[in-house]
Amino acid sequence: MSDTDITNSTNSTNSTNSTDSTDSTDNIKGTAGGGRKLVVLDMAGTTVADGGLVERAFEQAAERLGVEPGTPDHAEKLRYVLDTMGESKISVFRHLFGTEELAHRANSAFEEAYGALVDGGLVTPLPGARAAIEQLRADGRTVVLTTGFARVTQDAILDALGWQDLADLTLCPADAGGRGRPYPDMVLTAFLRTGAVADVSDVVVAGDTAYDMLSGRRAGAGTVAGVLTGAHDREALTRHGATHVLASVAELPALLGESP
């Protein structure tokens, strides 16, 4: 067989395999529904009004570890907490306190303080959030709520709002192997656990922080929507990968109702 014949034979085989692969992928996506059917939503700042609770809980936790309010050290640490909103809280405390033992002490104190504030009725849903989630599910979409908090705090928020059965699935960093945002792990865990779509490009991620945007883009989500009800502004959300920026999550059902 000549070199020309070998090349022609290889090209023919590759062309056939490419066609078969495309047909197979289309069939898989067809059976899974495709069409942006999996929606992964952040909680605090996106669907839940935080109202400064993170800052208040951090101040209580920091004081327990000897960080005095009003000092430069306190101001620097608080600035970092606010700048990294959306990140797993244990990761934040690892950065701030240096050792694993101190990080876990700080995280436990923070979660305890935040939980007490939640129990005190200081957490509320953002306007239109519940209705948006209900509409998304009524439209045949699977909705997953995610957080950078520990499971105990996430459950306390859900209980306080009466949202235990509002979403199809809820995830915290521990459910995804321990890594929170900006890693893609929680988005990919939602993709794997729900089986709602066959391709990560059919996943929708929505959040209020730069880390939400990064986690969505790193996971390969086709729609990464920033909302302006939380920590970061339009410029930060866009710079970190938002494909859309919405006034609030209440606008998400209408966005997804449009053609991709």
PDB file of C-alpha atoms in Angstrom:
ATOM      1  CA  MET A   1       0.000   0.000   0.000  1.00  0.00           C
ATOM      2  CA  SER A   2       1.396   3.434  -0.918  1.00  0.00           C
ATOM      3  CA  ASP A   3       1.841   6.322   1.484  1.00  0.00           C
ATOM      4  CA  THR A   4      -1.037   8.081  -0.293  1.00  0.00           C
ATOM      5  CA  ASP A   5      -3.312   5.062   0.206  1.00  0.00           C
ATOM      6  CA  ILE A   6      -2.436   4.905   3.927  1.00  0.00           C
ATOM      7  CA  THR A   7      -3.205   8.613   4.364  1.00  0.00           C
ATOM      8  CA  ASN A   8      -6.509   8.322   2.506  1.00  0.00           C
ATOM      9  CA  SER A   9      -7.474   5.236   4.532  1.00  0.00           C
ATOM     10  CA  THR A  10      -6.647   6.992   7.841  1.00  0.00           C
ATOM     11  CA  ASN A  11      -8.570  10.126   6.867  1.00  0.00           C
ATOM     12  CA  SER A  12     -11.565   8.014   5.887  1.00  0.00           C
ATOM     13  CA  THR A  13     -11.491   6.160   9.209  1.00  0.00           C
ATOM     14  CA  ASN A  14     -11.119   9.382  11.214  1.00  0.00           C
ATOM     15  CA  SER A  15     -14.008  10.960   9.328  1.00  0.00           C
ATOM     16  CA  THR A  16     -16.240   7.958  10.048  1.00  0.00           C
ATOM     17  CA  ASN A  17     -15.279   7.880  13.737  1.00  0.00           C
ATOM     18  CA  SER A  18     -15.860  11.626  14.069  1.00  0.00           C
ATOM     19  CA  THR A  19     -19.339  11.296  12.591  1.00  0.00           C
ATOM     20  CA  ASP A  20     -20.195   8.333  14.815  1.00  0.00           C
ATOM     21  CA  SER A  21     -18.924  10.184  17.896  1.00  0.00           C
ATOM     22  CA  THR A  22     -20.978  13.273  17.074  1.00  0.00           C
ATOM     23  CA  ASP A  23     -24.117  11.235  16.478  1.00  0.00           C
ATOM     24  CA  SER A  24     -23.575   9.369  19.752  1.00  0.00           C
ATOM     25  CA  THR A  25     -23.047  12.598  21.701  1.00  0.00           C
ATOM     26  CA  ASP A  26     -26.165  14.161  20.196  1.00  0.00           C
ATOM     27  CA  ASN A  27     -28.179  11.091  21.150  1.00  0.00           C
ATOM     28  CA  ILE A  28     -26.875  11.141  24.710  1.00  0.00           C
ATOM     29  CA  LYS A  29     -27.656  14.839  25.103  1.00  0.00           C
ATOM     30  CA  GLY A  30     -31.080  14.262  23.665  1.00  0.00           C
ATOM     31  CA  THR A  31     -31.915  11.583  26.223  1.00  0.00           C
ATOM     32  CA  ALA A  32     -30.601  13.697  29.072  1.00  0.00           C
ATOM     33  CA  GLY A  33     -32.652  16.714  28.107  1.00  0.00           C
ATOM     34  CA  GLY A  34     -29.726  19.115  27.599  1.00  0.00           C
ATOM     35  CA  GLY A  35     -30.943  22.685  27.310  1.00  0.00           C
ATOM     36  CA  ARG A  36     -29.435  24.044  30.537  1.00  0.00           C
ATOM     37  CA  LYS A  37     -31.454  21.681  32.733  1.00  0.00           C
ATOM     38  CA  LEU A  38     -29.089  21.723  35.746  1.00  0.00           C
ATOM     39  CA  VAL A  39     -28.932  24.945  37.764  1.00  0.00           C
ATOM     40  CA  VAL A  40     -26.360  25.297  40.563  1.00  0.00           C
ATOM     41  CA  LEU A  41     -27.124  28.243  42.849  1.00  0.00           C
ATOM     42  CA  ASP A  42     -25.104  29.842  45.620  1.00  0.00           C
ATOM     43  CA  MET A  43     -26.917  30.635  48.861  1.00  0.00           C
ATOM     44  CA  ALA A  44     -25.693  33.674  50.874  1.00  0.00           C
ATOM     45  CA  GLY A  45     -25.842  36.777  48.695  1.00  0.00           C
ATOM     46  CA  THR A  46     -27.559  34.987  45.819  1.00  0.00           C
ATOM     47  CA  THR A  47     -30.705  33.367  47.188  1.00  0.00           C
ATOM     48  CA  VAL A  48     -30.310  34.265  50.872  1.00  0.00           C
ATOM     49  CA  ALA A  49     -29.807  37.763  52.310  1.00  0.00           C
ATOM     50  CA  ASP A  50     -26.717  37.687  54.508  1.00  0.00           C
ATOM     51  CA  GLY A  51     -27.202  41.115  56.069  1.00  0.00           C
ATOM     52  CA  GLY A  52     -23.640  41.336  57.378  1.00  0.00           C
ATOM     53  CA  LEU A  53     -23.848  38.075  59.327  1.00  0.00           C
ATOM     54  CA  VAL A  54     -20.507  36.816  57.969  1.00  0.00           C
ATOM     55  CA  GLU A  55     -18.771  39.920  59.295  1.00  0.00           C
ATOM     56  CA  ARG A  56     -20.459  39.661  62.684  1.00  0.00           C
ATOM     57  CA  ALA A  57     -19.675  35.957  63.018  1.00  0.00           C
ATOM     58  CA  PHE A  58     -16.056  36.504  62.016  1.00  0.00           C
ATOM     59  CA  GLU A  59     -15.614  39.226  64.651  1.00  0.00           C
ATOM     60  CA  GLN A  60     -16.845  36.847  67.352  1.00  0.00           C
ATOM     61  CA  ALA A  61     -14.636  34.015  66.109  1.00  0.00           C
ATOM     62  CA  ALA A  62     -11.549  36.230  65.774  1.00  0.00           C
ATOM     63  CA  GLU A  63     -11.971  37.594  69.283  1.00  0.00           C
ATOM     64  CA  ARG A  64     -12.007  34.046  70.635  1.00  0.00           C
ATOM     65  CA  LEU A  65      -8.626  33.504  69.014  1.00  0.00           C
ATOM     66  CA  GLY A  66      -7.181  36.674  70.501  1.00  0.00           C
ATOM     67  CA  VAL A  67      -7.619  39.042  67.552  1.00  0.00           C
ATOM     68  CA  GLU A  68      -8.646  42.279  69.216  1.00  0.00           C
ATOM     69  CA  PRO A  69     -11.323  44.431  67.528  1.00  0.00           C
ATOM     70  CA  GLY A  70      -9.997  47.801  66.407  1.00  0.00           C
ATOM     71  CA  THR A  71      -6.442  46.587  65.817  1.00  0.00           C
ATOM     72  CA  PRO A  72      -4.687  46.621  62.418  1.00  0.00           C
ATOM     73  CA  ASP A  73      -4.510  42.822  62.558  1.00  0.00           C
ATOM     74  CA  HIS A  74      -8.275  42.597  63.000  1.00  0.00           C
ATOM     75  CA  ALA A  75      -8.916  45.047  60.146  1.00  0.00           C
ATOM     76  CA  GLU A  76      -6.558  43.168  57.820  1.00  0.00           C
ATOM     77  CA  LYS A  77      -8.137  39.804  58.571  1.00  0.00           C
ATOM     78  CA  LEU A  78     -11.672  41.147  58.188  1.00  0.00           C
ATOM     79  CA  ARG A  79     -10.743  42.696  54.835  1.00  0.00           C
ATOM     80  CA  TYR A  80      -9.513  39.310  53.646  1.00  0.00           C
ATOM     81  CA  VAL A  81     -12.733  37.625  54.776  1.00  0.00           C
ATOM     82  CA  LEU A  82     -14.823  40.140  52.827  1.00  0.00           C
ATOM     83  CA  ASP A  83     -12.587  39.976  49.747  1.00  0.00           C
ATOM     84  CA  THR A  84     -12.855  36.173  49.637  1.00  0.00           C
ATOM     85  CA  MET A  85     -16.622  35.917  50.082  1.00  0.00           C
ATOM     86  CA  GLY A  86     -17.763  32.743  48.376  1.00  0.00           C
ATOM     87  CA  GLU A  87     -14.682  30.732  49.284  1.00  0.00           C
ATOM     88  CA  SER A  88     -14.867  27.768  51.650  1.00  0.00           C
ATOM     89  CA  LYS A  89     -14.606  29.228  55.133  1.00  0.00           C
ATOM     90  CA  ILE A  90     -12.072  26.667  56.362  1.00  0.00           C
ATOM     91  CA  SER A  91      -9.802  27.667  53.460  1.00  0.00           C
ATOM     92  CA  VAL A  92     -10.115  31.308  54.484  1.00  0.00           C
ATOM     93  CA  PHE A  93      -9.154  30.518  58.071  1.00  0.00           C
ATOM     94  CA  ARG A  94      -6.202  28.393  56.946  1.00  0.00           C
ATOM     95  CA  HIS A  95      -4.865  31.461  55.163  1.00  0.00           C
ATOM     96  CA  LEU A  96      -5.528  33.806  58.086  1.00  0.00           C
ATOM     97  CA  PHE A  97      -4.248  31.704  60.981  1.00  0.00           C
ATOM     98  CA  GLY A  98      -1.536  29.597  59.388  1.00  0.00           C
ATOM     99  CA  THR A  99      -1.901  26.270  61.174  1.00  0.00           C
ATOM    100  CA  GLU A 100      -4.515  23.575  60.772  1.00  0.00           C
ATOM    101  CA  GLU A 101      -5.289  23.559  64.489  1.00  0.00           C
ATOM    102  CA  LEU A 102      -5.946  27.313  64.626  1.00  0.00           C
ATOM    103  CA  ALA A 103      -7.881  27.219  61.356  1.00  0.00           C
ATOM    104  CA  HIS A 104     -10.240  24.565  62.705  1.00  0.00           C
ATOM    105  CA  ARG A 105     -10.675  26.436  65.993  1.00  0.00           C
ATOM    106  CA  ALA A 106     -11.526  29.607  64.092  1.00  0.00           C
ATOM    107  CA  ASN A 107     -13.865  27.791  61.733  1.00  0.00           C
ATOM    108  CA  SER A 108     -15.715  26.088  64.592  1.00  0.00           C
ATOM    109  CA  ALA A 109     -16.100  29.403  66.406  1.00  0.00           C
ATOM    110  CA  PHE A 110     -17.300  31.092  63.220  1.00  0.00           C
ATOM    111  CA  GLU A 111     -19.859  28.392  62.404  1.00  0.00           C
ATOM    112  CA  GLU A 112     -21.148  28.465  65.998  1.00  0.00           C
ATOM    113  CA  ALA A 113     -21.515  32.260  65.933  1.00  0.00           C
ATOM    114  CA  TYR A 114     -23.148  32.264  62.507  1.00  0.00           C
ATOM    115  CA  GLY A 115     -25.543  29.495  63.540  1.00  0.00           C
ATOM    116  CA  ALA A 116     -26.598  31.489  66.601  1.00  0.00           C
ATOM    117  CA  LEU A 117     -27.334  34.517  64.413  1.00  0.00           C
ATOM    118  CA  VAL A 118     -29.377  32.331  62.052  1.00  0.00           C
ATOM    119  CA  ASP A 119     -31.285  30.844  64.988  1.00  0.00           C
ATOM    120  CA  GLY A 120     -31.989  34.394  66.110  1.00  0.00           C
ATOM    121  CA  GLY A 121     -34.026  34.971  62.956  1.00  0.00           C
ATOM    122  CA  LEU A 122     -31.454  37.195  61.265  1.00  0.00           C
ATOM    123  CA  VAL A 123     -31.392  35.373  57.930  1.00  0.00           C
ATOM    124  CA  THR A 124     -34.018  35.977  55.252  1.00  0.00           C
ATOM    125  CA  PRO A 125     -34.545  34.965  51.620  1.00  0.00           C
ATOM    126  CA  LEU A 126     -33.702  37.498  48.959  1.00  0.00           C
ATOM    127  CA  PRO A 127     -36.776  38.920  47.198  1.00  0.00           C
ATOM    128  CA  GLY A 128     -38.009  36.588  44.493  1.00  0.00           C
ATOM    129  CA  ALA A 129     -35.497  33.836  45.278  1.00  0.00           C
ATOM    130  CA  ARG A 130     -37.964  31.174  46.392  1.00  0.00           C
ATOM    131  CA  ALA A 131     -40.297  31.906  43.496  1.00  0.00           C
ATOM    132  CA  ALA A 132     -37.367  31.705  41.059  1.00  0.00           C
ATOM    133  CA  ILE A 133     -36.310  28.297  42.361  1.00  0.00           C
ATOM    134  CA  GLU A 134     -39.876  27.032  42.207  1.00  0.00           C
ATOM    135  CA  GLN A 135     -40.207  28.335  38.635  1.00  0.00           C
ATOM    136  CA  LEU A 136     -36.937  26.719  37.567  1.00  0.00           C
ATOM    137  CA  ARG A 137     -38.141  23.356  38.858  1.00  0.00           C
ATOM    138  CA  ALA A 138     -41.589  23.843  37.321  1.00  0.00           C
ATOM    139  CA  ASP A 139     -39.777  24.393  34.013  1.00  0.00           C
ATOM    140  CA  GLY A 140     -38.218  20.947  34.356  1.00  0.00           C
ATOM    141  CA  ARG A 141     -34.837  22.060  35.634  1.00  0.00           C
ATOM    142  CA  THR A 142     -32.902  20.419  38.474  1.00  0.00           C
ATOM    143  CA  VAL A 143     -31.825  22.941  41.124  1.00  0.00           C
ATOM    144  CA  VAL A 144     -28.867  22.488  43.485  1.00  0.00           C
ATOM    145  CA  LEU A 145     -28.095  24.898  46.345  1.00  0.00           C
ATOM    146  CA  THR A 146     -24.420  25.253  47.311  1.00  0.00           C
ATOM    147  CA  THR A 147     -22.517  27.045  50.060  1.00  0.00           C
ATOM    148  CA  GLY A 148     -19.038  27.659  51.438  1.00  0.00           C
ATOM    149  CA  PHE A 149     -20.344  26.985  54.947  1.00  0.00           C
ATOM    150  CA  ALA A 150     -20.176  23.667  56.774  1.00  0.00           C
ATOM    151  CA  ARG A 151     -23.140  21.306  56.513  1.00  0.00           C
ATOM    152  CA  VAL A 152     -24.424  22.156  60.003  1.00  0.00           C
ATOM    153  CA  THR A 153     -24.637  25.849  59.100  1.00  0.00           C
ATOM    154  CA  GLN A 154     -26.181  25.169  55.703  1.00  0.00           C
ATOM    155  CA  ASP A 155     -28.849  23.022  57.332  1.00  0.00           C
ATOM    156  CA  ALA A 156     -29.528  25.704  59.945  1.00  0.00           C
ATOM    157  CA  ILE A 157     -30.127  28.255  57.164  1.00  0.00           C
ATOM    158  CA  LEU A 158     -32.400  25.883  55.251  1.00  0.00           C
ATOM    159  CA  ASP A 159     -34.348  25.075  58.421  1.00  0.00           C
ATOM    160  CA  ALA A 160     -34.725  28.748  59.347  1.00  0.00           C
ATOM    161  CA  LEU A 161     -36.133  29.550  55.910  1.00  0.00           C
ATOM    162  CA  GLY A 162     -38.280  26.438  55.597  1.00  0.00           C
ATOM    163  CA  TRP A 163     -36.295  25.483  52.485  1.00  0.00           C
ATOM    164  CA  GLN A 164     -35.465  21.870  53.378  1.00  0.00           C
ATOM    165  CA  ASP A 165     -37.292  20.541  50.308  1.00  0.00           C
ATOM    166  CA  LEU A 166     -37.065  23.585  48.052  1.00  0.00           C
ATOM    167  CA  ALA A 167     -34.153  22.336  45.911  1.00  0.00           C
ATOM    168  CA  ASP A 168     -33.406  18.918  44.450  1.00  0.00           C
ATOM    169  CA  LEU A 169     -30.016  18.746  46.195  1.00  0.00           C
ATOM    170  CA  THR A 170     -27.919  20.801  48.611  1.00  0.00           C
ATOM    171  CA  LEU A 171     -24.121  20.686  48.726  1.00  0.00           C
ATOM    172  CA  CYS A 172     -21.364  22.042  50.962  1.00  0.00           C
ATOM    173  CA  PRO A 173     -17.599  21.661  50.428  1.00  0.00           C
ATOM    174  CA  ALA A 174     -17.441  18.456  52.499  1.00  0.00           C
ATOM    175  CA  ASP A 175     -19.917  16.830  50.099  1.00  0.00           C
ATOM    176  CA  ALA A 176     -17.489  17.481  47.243  1.00  0.00           C
ATOM    177  CA  GLY A 177     -14.333  16.114  48.843  1.00  0.00           C
ATOM    178  CA  GLY A 178     -13.565  19.123  51.035  1.00  0.00           C
ATOM    179  CA  ARG A 179     -12.691  21.768  48.457  1.00  0.00           C
ATOM    180  CA  GLY A 180     -15.047  24.701  48.071  1.00  0.00           C
ATOM    181  CA  ARG A 181     -14.940  27.571  45.629  1.00  0.00           C
ATOM    182  CA  PRO A 182     -13.078  28.713  43.559  1.00  0.00           C
ATOM    183  CA  TYR A 183     -12.477  25.034  42.800  1.00  0.00           C
ATOM    184  CA  PRO A 184     -15.055  23.461  40.458  1.00  0.00           C
ATOM    185  CA  ASP A 185     -15.723  20.509  42.762  1.00  0.00           C
ATOM    186  CA  MET A 186     -19.214  21.383  44.008  1.00  0.00           C
ATOM    187  CA  VAL A 187     -20.455  22.155  40.495  1.00  0.00           C
ATOM    188  CA  LEU A 188     -19.012  18.888  39.190  1.00  0.00           C
ATOM    189  CA  THR A 189     -20.452  16.986  42.158  1.00  0.00           C
ATOM    190  CA  ALA A 190     -23.882  18.411  41.308  1.00  0.00           C
ATOM    191  CA  PHE A 191     -23.367  17.312  37.695  1.00  0.00           C
ATOM    192  CA  LEU A 192     -22.378  13.767  38.714  1.00  0.00           C
ATOM    193  CA  ARG A 193     -24.920  13.243  41.494  1.00  0.00           C
ATOM    194  CA  THR A 194     -27.985  14.504  39.676  1.00  0.00           C
ATOM    195  CA  GLY A 195     -27.324  13.155  36.174  1.00  0.00           C
ATOM    196  CA  ALA A 196     -29.609  15.942  35.006  1.00  0.00           C
ATOM    197  CA  VAL A 197     -27.522  16.734  31.919  1.00  0.00           C
ATOM    198  CA  ALA A 198     -25.005  14.775  29.870  1.00  0.00           C
ATOM    199  CA  ASP A 199     -22.597  17.634  29.171  1.00  0.00           C
ATOM    200  CA  VAL A 200     -21.160  20.150  31.610  1.00  0.00           C
ATOM    201  CA  SER A 201     -21.798  22.867  29.028  1.00  0.00           C
ATOM    202  CA  ASP A 202     -25.507  22.431  29.851  1.00  0.00           C
ATOM    203  CA  VAL A 203     -24.872  23.359  33.506  1.00  0.00           C
ATOM    204  CA  VAL A 204     -25.933  26.805  34.757  1.00  0.00           C
ATOM    205  CA  VAL A 205     -24.095  28.390  37.685  1.00  0.00           C
ATOM    206  CA  ALA A 206     -25.339  31.536  39.451  1.00  0.00           C
ATOM    207  CA  GLY A 207     -23.737  33.431  42.310  1.00  0.00           C
ATOM    208  CA  ASP A 208     -22.817  36.825  43.729  1.00  0.00           C
ATOM    209  CA  THR A 209     -19.027  36.479  44.038  1.00  0.00           C
ATOM    210  CA  ALA A 210     -15.971  36.263  41.823  1.00  0.00           C
ATOM    211  CA  TYR A 211     -15.328  32.796  43.269  1.00  0.00           C
ATOM    212  CA  ASP A 212     -18.762  31.629  42.112  1.00  0.00           C
ATOM    213  CA  MET A 213     -17.847  32.753  38.599  1.00  0.00           C
ATOM    214  CA  LEU A 214     -14.448  31.045  38.712  1.00  0.00           C
ATOM    215  CA  SER A 215     -15.874  27.756  39.957  1.00  0.00           C
ATOM    216  CA  GLY A 216     -18.491  27.762  37.204  1.00  0.00           C
ATOM    217  CA  ARG A 217     -15.990  28.505  34.452  1.00  0.00           C
ATOM    218  CA  ARG A 218     -13.490  25.953  35.755  1.00  0.00           C
ATOM    219  CA  ALA A 219     -16.233  23.306  35.787  1.00  0.00           C
ATOM    220  CA  GLY A 220     -17.058  24.048  32.152  1.00  0.00           C
ATOM    221  CA  ALA A 221     -20.552  25.416  32.790  1.00  0.00           C
ATOM    222  CA  GLY A 222     -22.034  26.990  29.677  1.00  0.00           C
ATOM    223  CA  THR A 223     -23.937  29.686  31.565  1.00  0.00           C
ATOM    224  CA  VAL A 224     -22.272  31.473  34.492  1.00  0.00           C
ATOM    225  CA  ALA A 225     -24.547  34.223  35.778  1.00  0.00           C
ATOM    226  CA  GLY A 226     -23.491  36.822  38.303  1.00  0.00           C
ATOM    227  CA  VAL A 227     -26.103  38.533  40.472  1.00  0.00           C
ATOM    228  CA  LEU A 228     -25.801  41.995  42.004  1.00  0.00           C
ATOM    229  CA  THR A 229     -27.426  41.219  45.363  1.00  0.00           C
ATOM    230  CA  GLY A 230     -24.284  40.214  47.235  1.00  0.00           C
ATOM    231  CA  ALA A 231     -20.585  40.743  47.720  1.00  0.00           C
ATOM    232  CA  HIS A 232     -19.156  41.723  44.338  1.00  0.00           C
ATOM    233  CA  ASP A 233     -20.004  44.251  41.644  1.00  0.00           C
ATOM    234  CA  ARG A 234     -20.559  43.890  37.902  1.00  0.00           C
ATOM    235  CA  GLU A 235     -16.929  44.569  37.031  1.00  0.00           C
ATOM    236  CA  ALA A 236     -15.591  41.881  39.377  1.00  0.00           C
ATOM    237  CA  LEU A 237     -18.162  39.330  38.246  1.00  0.00           C
ATOM    238  CA  THR A 238     -17.453  39.977  34.568  1.00  0.00           C
ATOM    239  CA  ARG A 239     -13.687  39.971  35.058  1.00  0.00           C
ATOM    240  CA  HIS A 240     -13.873  36.541  36.682  1.00  0.00           C
ATOM    241  CA  GLY A 241     -15.912  34.944  33.920  1.00  0.00           C
ATOM    242  CA  ALA A 242     -19.605  35.840  34.161  1.00  0.00           C
ATOM    243  CA  THR A 243     -21.405  35.194  30.889  1.00  0.00           C
ATOM    244  CA  HIS A 244     -24.374  37.223  32.165  1.00  0.00           C
ATOM    245  CA  VAL A 245     -24.903  39.690  35.010  1.00  0.00           C
ATOM    246  CA  LEU A 246     -28.403  39.943  36.472  1.00  0.00           C
ATOM    247  CA  ALA A 247     -29.952  42.323  38.962  1.00  0.00           C
ATOM    248  CA  SER A 248     -30.998  39.304  41.017  1.00  0.00           C
ATOM    249  CA  VAL A 249     -31.654  35.586  40.820  1.00  0.00           C
ATOM    250  CA  ALA A 250     -35.312  36.444  40.191  1.00  0.00           C
ATOM    251  CA  GLU A 251     -34.308  37.158  36.570  1.00  0.00           C
ATOM    252  CA  LEU A 252     -32.753  33.723  36.012  1.00  0.00           C
ATOM    253  CA  PRO A 253     -35.871  31.775  34.931  1.00  0.00           C
ATOM    254  CA  ALA A 254     -36.572  34.311  32.170  1.00  0.00           C
ATOM    255  CA  LEU A 255     -32.930  34.200  31.025  1.00  0.00           C
ATOM    256  CA  LEU A 256     -32.992  30.421  30.775  1.00  0.00           C
ATOM    257  CA  GLY A 257     -36.344  30.539  29.010  1.00  0.00           C
ATOM    258  CA  GLU A 258     -34.633  32.284  26.127  1.00  0.00           C
ATOM    259  CA  SER A 259     -32.882  30.316  23.393  1.00  0.00           C
ATOM    260  CA  PRO A 260     -29.271  29.454  24.373  1.00  0.00           C
TER     261      PRO A 260
END
